[in-house]
mmCIF file of C-alpha atoms and ligand atoms in Angstrom:
data_model
loop_
_atom_site.group_PDB
_atom_site.id
_atom_site.type_symbol
_atom_site.label_atom_id
_atom_site.label_comp_id
_atom_site.label_asym_id
_atom_site.label_seq_id
_atom_site.Cartn_x
_atom_site.Cartn_y
_atom_site.Cartn_z
ATOM 1 C CA MET A 1 0.000 0.000 0.000
ATOM 2 C CA ALA A 2 2.766 2.393 0.948
ATOM 3 C CA GLU A 3 4.270 2.593 -2.534
ATOM 4 C CA ALA A 4 0.829 2.979 -4.146
ATOM 5 C CA GLU A 5 -0.065 5.744 -1.697
ATOM 6 C CA ARG A 6 3.230 7.512 -2.467
ATOM 7 C CA ILE A 7 2.305 7.452 -6.174
ATOM 8 C CA VAL A 8 -1.162 8.800 -5.329
ATOM 9 C CA ALA A 9 0.393 11.659 -3.386
ATOM 10 C CA ARG A 10 2.898 12.434 -6.138
ATOM 11 C CA LEU A 11 0.297 12.368 -8.945
ATOM 12 C CA GLY A 12 -2.546 13.894 -6.987
ATOM 13 C CA PHE A 13 -4.667 10.938 -8.183
ATOM 14 C CA ALA A 14 -7.994 11.391 -6.403
ATOM 15 C CA LYS A 15 -9.861 8.261 -7.449
ATOM 16 C CA SER A 16 -8.190 5.571 -5.355
ATOM 17 C CA CYS A 17 -10.377 3.374 -3.200
ATOM 18 C CA LEU A 18 -10.954 4.277 0.429
ATOM 19 C CA ARG A 19 -9.182 2.299 3.133
ATOM 20 C CA GLU A 20 -12.534 0.900 4.197
ATOM 21 C CA VAL A 21 -12.986 -0.485 0.680
ATOM 22 C CA GLY A 22 -9.388 -1.672 0.676
ATOM 23 C CA ARG A 23 -10.052 -3.808 3.737
ATOM 24 C CA LEU A 24 -13.069 -5.284 1.987
ATOM 25 C CA LEU A 25 -10.905 -6.080 -1.041
ATOM 26 C CA ARG A 26 -8.278 -7.736 1.139
ATOM 27 C CA ALA A 27 -10.935 -9.871 2.825
ATOM 28 C CA ALA A 28 -12.416 -10.874 -0.543
ATOM 29 C CA ALA A 29 -9.012 -11.825 -1.970
ATOM 30 C CA ALA A 30 -8.092 -13.813 1.141
ATOM 31 C CA SER A 31 -11.324 -15.818 0.824
ATOM 32 C CA LYS A 32 -10.028 -17.376 -2.422
ATOM 33 C CA PRO A 33 -6.495 -18.559 -1.591
ATOM 34 C CA ARG A 34 -6.028 -20.273 -4.956
ATOM 35 C CA GLY A 35 -8.239 -17.900 -6.883
ATOM 36 C CA THR A 36 -7.993 -15.670 -9.894
ATOM 37 C CA ILE A 37 -8.509 -12.126 -8.688
ATOM 38 C CA ALA A 38 -9.232 -9.339 -11.176
ATOM 39 C CA GLU A 39 -9.556 -5.584 -11.121
ATOM 40 C CA SER A 40 -10.723 -3.257 -13.881
ATOM 41 C CA GLY A 41 -9.252 0.222 -13.502
ATOM 42 C CA THR A 42 -5.917 -0.051 -11.691
ATOM 43 C CA GLY A 43 -5.586 3.694 -11.199
ATOM 44 C CA ALA A 44 -2.467 4.348 -9.141
ATOM 45 C CA GLY A 45 -2.485 0.789 -7.762
ATOM 46 C CA VAL A 46 -4.055 1.335 -4.340
ATOM 47 C CA GLY A 47 -6.902 -1.156 -4.813
ATOM 48 C CA ALA A 48 -4.473 -3.627 -6.387
ATOM 49 C CA ALA A 49 -2.147 -3.274 -3.389
ATOM 50 C CA TRP A 50 -5.039 -4.053 -1.026
ATOM 51 C CA LEU A 51 -6.025 -7.077 -3.119
ATOM 52 C CA ASP A 52 -2.387 -8.165 -3.155
ATOM 53 C CA SER A 53 -2.247 -7.933 0.644
ATOM 54 C CA GLY A 54 -4.931 -10.658 0.809
ATOM 55 C CA LEU A 55 -3.542 -12.790 -1.996
ATOM 56 C CA GLY A 56 -2.887 -16.431 -1.115
ATOM 57 C CA GLY A 57 0.205 -18.287 -2.255
ATOM 58 C CA GLY A 58 -1.748 -20.081 -4.973
ATOM 59 C CA ALA A 59 -3.694 -17.054 -6.152
ATOM 60 C CA ARG A 60 -2.997 -14.512 -8.873
ATOM 61 C CA LEU A 61 -4.083 -10.949 -9.481
ATOM 62 C CA VAL A 62 -4.614 -9.385 -12.871
ATOM 63 C CA THR A 63 -5.491 -5.705 -13.109
ATOM 64 C CA VAL A 64 -5.962 -3.484 -16.145
ATOM 65 C CA GLU A 65 -5.675 0.262 -16.670
ATOM 66 C CA ARG A 66 -6.268 2.185 -19.887
ATOM 67 C CA ASP A 67 -4.033 5.117 -18.942
ATOM 68 C CA GLU A 68 -0.522 4.133 -19.979
ATOM 69 C CA GLY A 69 1.311 6.246 -17.388
ATOM 70 C CA LEU A 70 -0.803 4.957 -14.522
ATOM 71 C CA ALA A 71 -0.449 1.366 -15.697
ATOM 72 C CA ARG A 72 3.343 1.718 -15.920
ATOM 73 C CA ARG A 73 3.657 3.233 -12.460
ATOM 74 C CA ALA A 74 1.352 0.643 -10.923
ATOM 75 C CA ALA A 75 3.300 -2.166 -12.588
ATOM 76 C CA GLY A 76 6.407 -0.837 -10.852
ATOM 77 C CA ILE A 77 4.821 -1.503 -7.450
ATOM 78 C CA PHE A 78 4.566 -5.207 -8.153
ATOM 79 C CA VAL A 79 7.935 -5.865 -9.789
ATOM 80 C CA GLY A 80 9.238 -9.162 -8.454
ATOM 81 C CA ASP A 81 5.784 -10.467 -7.506
ATOM 82 C CA ASP A 82 4.983 -12.905 -10.291
ATOM 83 C CA ARG A 83 1.477 -13.503 -8.941
ATOM 84 C CA VAL A 84 0.505 -9.975 -10.069
ATOM 85 C CA SER A 85 0.038 -8.755 -13.662
ATOM 86 C CA VAL A 86 -0.719 -5.141 -14.524
ATOM 87 C CA LEU A 87 -2.087 -4.826 -18.055
ATOM 88 C CA HIS A 88 -2.314 -1.653 -20.080
ATOM 89 C CA GLY A 89 -5.453 -1.289 -22.201
ATOM 90 C CA ASP A 90 -9.202 -1.643 -22.149
ATOM 91 C CA TRP A 91 -10.853 -3.652 -19.381
ATOM 92 C CA ARG A 92 -11.901 -6.311 -21.882
ATOM 93 C CA LEU A 93 -8.279 -7.506 -21.901
ATOM 94 C CA LEU A 94 -9.264 -9.187 -18.636
ATOM 95 C CA GLU A 95 -11.574 -11.593 -20.443
ATOM 96 C CA ARG A 96 -8.792 -13.951 -21.424
ATOM 97 C CA HIS A 97 -8.005 -14.475 -17.714
ATOM 98 C CA ALA A 98 -11.597 -15.280 -16.672
ATOM 99 C CA PRO A 99 -13.379 -16.844 -14.848
ATOM 100 C CA PHE A 100 -12.730 -14.719 -11.769
ATOM 101 C CA ASP A 101 -13.035 -15.759 -8.159
ATOM 102 C CA VAL A 102 -12.965 -12.104 -7.128
ATOM 103 C CA PHE A 103 -13.629 -9.190 -9.478
ATOM 104 C CA PHE A 104 -13.212 -5.609 -8.255
ATOM 105 C CA CYS A 105 -14.929 -3.847 -11.125
ATOM 106 C CA ASP A 106 -13.835 -0.244 -10.769
ATOM 107 C CA GLY A 107 -13.058 1.131 -14.237
ATOM 108 C CA GLY A 108 -14.607 -0.298 -17.375
ATOM 109 C CA GLY A 109 -17.394 -2.844 -17.323
ATOM 110 C CA LYS A 110 -19.620 -1.531 -14.593
ATOM 111 C CA ARG A 111 -21.272 1.177 -16.646
ATOM 112 C CA ASP A 112 -20.837 -0.169 -20.176
ATOM 113 C CA ASP A 113 -21.438 -3.936 -19.952
ATOM 114 C CA ALA A 114 -22.456 -5.097 -16.495
ATOM 115 C CA GLU A 115 -23.987 -8.286 -17.913
ATOM 116 C CA ARG A 116 -20.582 -9.247 -19.316
ATOM 117 C CA VAL A 117 -19.029 -8.506 -15.919
ATOM 118 C CA VAL A 118 -21.388 -11.026 -14.281
ATOM 119 C CA SER A 119 -20.599 -13.622 -16.953
ATOM 120 C CA LEU A 120 -16.865 -13.386 -16.149
ATOM 121 C CA LEU A 121 -17.401 -14.564 -12.557
ATOM 122 C CA ALA A 122 -16.702 -18.159 -11.597
ATOM 123 C CA PRO A 123 -19.446 -19.962 -9.669
ATOM 124 C CA GLY A 124 -19.029 -18.653 -6.135
ATOM 125 C CA GLY A 125 -17.033 -15.733 -7.462
ATOM 126 C CA VAL A 126 -17.321 -12.441 -5.604
ATOM 127 C CA LEU A 127 -18.003 -9.149 -7.346
ATOM 128 C CA VAL A 128 -17.179 -5.847 -5.619
ATOM 129 C CA MET A 129 -18.182 -2.414 -6.900
ATOM 130 C CA ASP A 130 -17.718 0.702 -4.799
ATOM 131 C CA ASP A 131 -18.386 4.443 -5.065
ATOM 132 C CA PHE A 132 -22.130 4.309 -4.413
ATOM 133 C CA THR A 133 -24.080 6.741 -2.248
ATOM 134 C CA PRO A 134 -26.397 5.043 0.253
ATOM 135 C CA SER A 135 -30.063 5.412 -0.647
ATOM 136 C CA ALA A 136 -33.131 4.806 1.500
ATOM 137 C CA ASP A 137 -35.279 4.300 -1.626
ATOM 138 C CA TRP A 138 -36.202 1.179 -3.506
ATOM 139 C CA PRO A 139 -35.146 1.009 -6.273
ATOM 140 C CA PRO A 140 -32.084 2.894 -5.079
ATOM 141 C CA ARG A 141 -31.743 6.444 -6.327
ATOM 142 C CA PHE A 142 -28.809 8.777 -6.862
ATOM 143 C CA GLU A 143 -29.325 12.516 -7.289
ATOM 144 C CA GLY A 144 -33.039 11.941 -7.821
ATOM 145 C CA GLU A 145 -32.646 9.325 -10.554
ATOM 146 C CA ALA A 146 -33.057 5.551 -10.301
ATOM 147 C CA ASP A 147 -29.628 3.942 -9.992
ATOM 148 C CA ALA A 148 -29.784 1.344 -12.746
ATOM 149 C CA LEU A 149 -26.437 -0.298 -11.964
ATOM 150 C CA ARG A 150 -27.220 -0.856 -8.301
ATOM 151 C CA PHE A 151 -30.684 -2.159 -9.176
ATOM 152 C CA PHE A 152 -29.153 -4.475 -11.795
ATOM 153 C CA CYS A 153 -26.742 -6.008 -9.273
ATOM 154 C CA LEU A 154 -29.209 -6.308 -6.425
ATOM 155 C CA THR A 155 -31.859 -8.061 -8.545
ATOM 156 C CA HIS A 156 -29.730 -10.104 -10.967
ATOM 157 C CA PRO A 157 -30.883 -13.761 -10.863
ATOM 158 C CA ALA A 158 -27.312 -15.102 -11.109
ATOM 159 C CA LEU A 159 -26.128 -13.016 -8.140
ATOM 160 C CA ALA A 160 -26.699 -13.076 -4.405
ATOM 161 C CA ALA A 161 -25.953 -9.422 -3.748
ATOM 162 C CA THR A 162 -26.031 -6.881 -0.973
ATOM 163 C CA GLU A 163 -25.085 -3.258 -0.448
ATOM 164 C CA VAL A 164 -22.803 -2.503 2.481
ATOM 165 C CA LEU A 165 -21.890 0.837 3.984
ATOM 166 C CA THR A 166 -18.180 1.494 3.633
ATOM 167 C CA THR A 167 -18.458 4.838 5.470
ATOM 168 C CA PRO A 168 -21.606 6.668 6.616
ATOM 169 C CA LEU A 169 -21.682 8.385 3.214
ATOM 170 C CA THR A 170 -20.488 5.684 0.831
ATOM 171 C CA SER A 171 -21.446 2.139 -0.020
ATOM 172 C CA ALA A 172 -20.345 -0.831 -2.072
ATOM 173 C CA ILE A 173 -22.093 -3.723 -3.750
ATOM 174 C CA VAL A 174 -20.815 -7.160 -2.787
ATOM 175 C CA ALA A 175 -22.276 -10.004 -4.823
ATOM 176 C CA THR A 176 -21.605 -13.721 -5.142
ATOM 177 C CA ARG A 177 -22.289 -15.580 -8.363
ATOM 178 C CA ARG A 178 -24.636 -18.466 -7.719
ATOM 179 C CA SER A 179 -23.372 -21.924 -8.685
HETATM 180 C C1 LIG B 1 -11.750 4.774 -9.719
HETATM 181 S S1 LIG B 1 -10.253 4.738 -10.633
HETATM 182 C C2 LIG B 1 -9.488 3.246 -10.105
HETATM 183 C C3 LIG B 1 -9.030 3.200 -8.670
HETATM 184 C C4 LIG B 1 -8.394 1.903 -8.276
HETATM 185 N N1 LIG B 1 -9.191 0.752 -8.650
HETATM 186 C C5 LIG B 1 -8.176 1.877 -6.783
HETATM 187 O O1 LIG B 1 -8.982 1.256 -6.088
HETATM 188 O O2 LIG B 1 -7.211 2.482 -6.318
HETATM 189 C C6 LIG B 1 -10.839 4.184 -12.208
HETATM 190 C C7 LIG B 1 -9.740 3.895 -13.220
HETATM 191 O O3 LIG B 1 -10.321 3.158 -14.274
HETATM 192 C C8 LIG B 1 -9.674 3.495 -15.466
HETATM 193 N N2 LIG B 1 -10.581 3.108 -16.548
HETATM 194 C C9 LIG B 1 -11.742 3.707 -16.914
HETATM 195 N N3 LIG B 1 -12.302 3.055 -17.941
HETATM 196 C C10 LIG B 1 -11.477 2.019 -18.245
HETATM 197 C C11 LIG B 1 -11.531 0.991 -19.227
HETATM 198 N N4 LIG B 1 -12.528 0.919 -20.108
HETATM 199 N N5 LIG B 1 -10.537 0.086 -19.261
HETATM 200 C C12 LIG B 1 -9.493 0.169 -18.370
HETATM 201 N N6 LIG B 1 -9.397 1.129 -17.421
HETATM 202 C C13 LIG B 1 -10.381 2.050 -17.356
HETATM 203 C C14 LIG B 1 -9.443 4.994 -15.318
HETATM 204 O O4 LIG B 1 -8.388 5.429 -16.164
HETATM 205 C C15 LIG B 1 -9.124 5.139 -13.835
HETATM 206 O O5 LIG B 1 -7.740 5.134 -13.601
#
């Protein structure tokens, strides 16, 4: 985490996951000690570093970032750790590494092809999406509009999903693909 957070500070990258989300990612990764763990949208590598901190000896992490500079810097964090691959390009590059036992879908996929995201999960695979704002409404709303992505995840027949508070003002979807 330390190296990723140094990069964040140097670049002023403001989109890294919160520590509360990071702990959730670490717990999810640790639940699949021989799993394939994926992340779309590496950013500066903070989420990847949290996933890595839960990675079992038999597990691997593949993360993809479309911004070349970010991908290169993040790759530098994991030099020497052959369980971790940082790819540069569109999130769909992940497809060749599927199915995923954990998928932190954070950049690419969630807004453009959520159905494809679900199809990339292994049976029992865990999907995490963060950056939601808690809503007391059903269906959930954001800024007065129905939140289609949250509704999609929470009602998808192939998923057992819930929304958890990560802070009093933020939430995440955690979903398991049914066998
Ligand atoms: C919220 S930030 C990622 C933060 C990171 N996951 C973390 O937890 O520290 C989203 C990232 O997704 C990247 N991104 C957006 N669309 C993408 C796509 N289609 N393919 C790959 N990366 C994408 C953006 O460049 C940005 O760096």
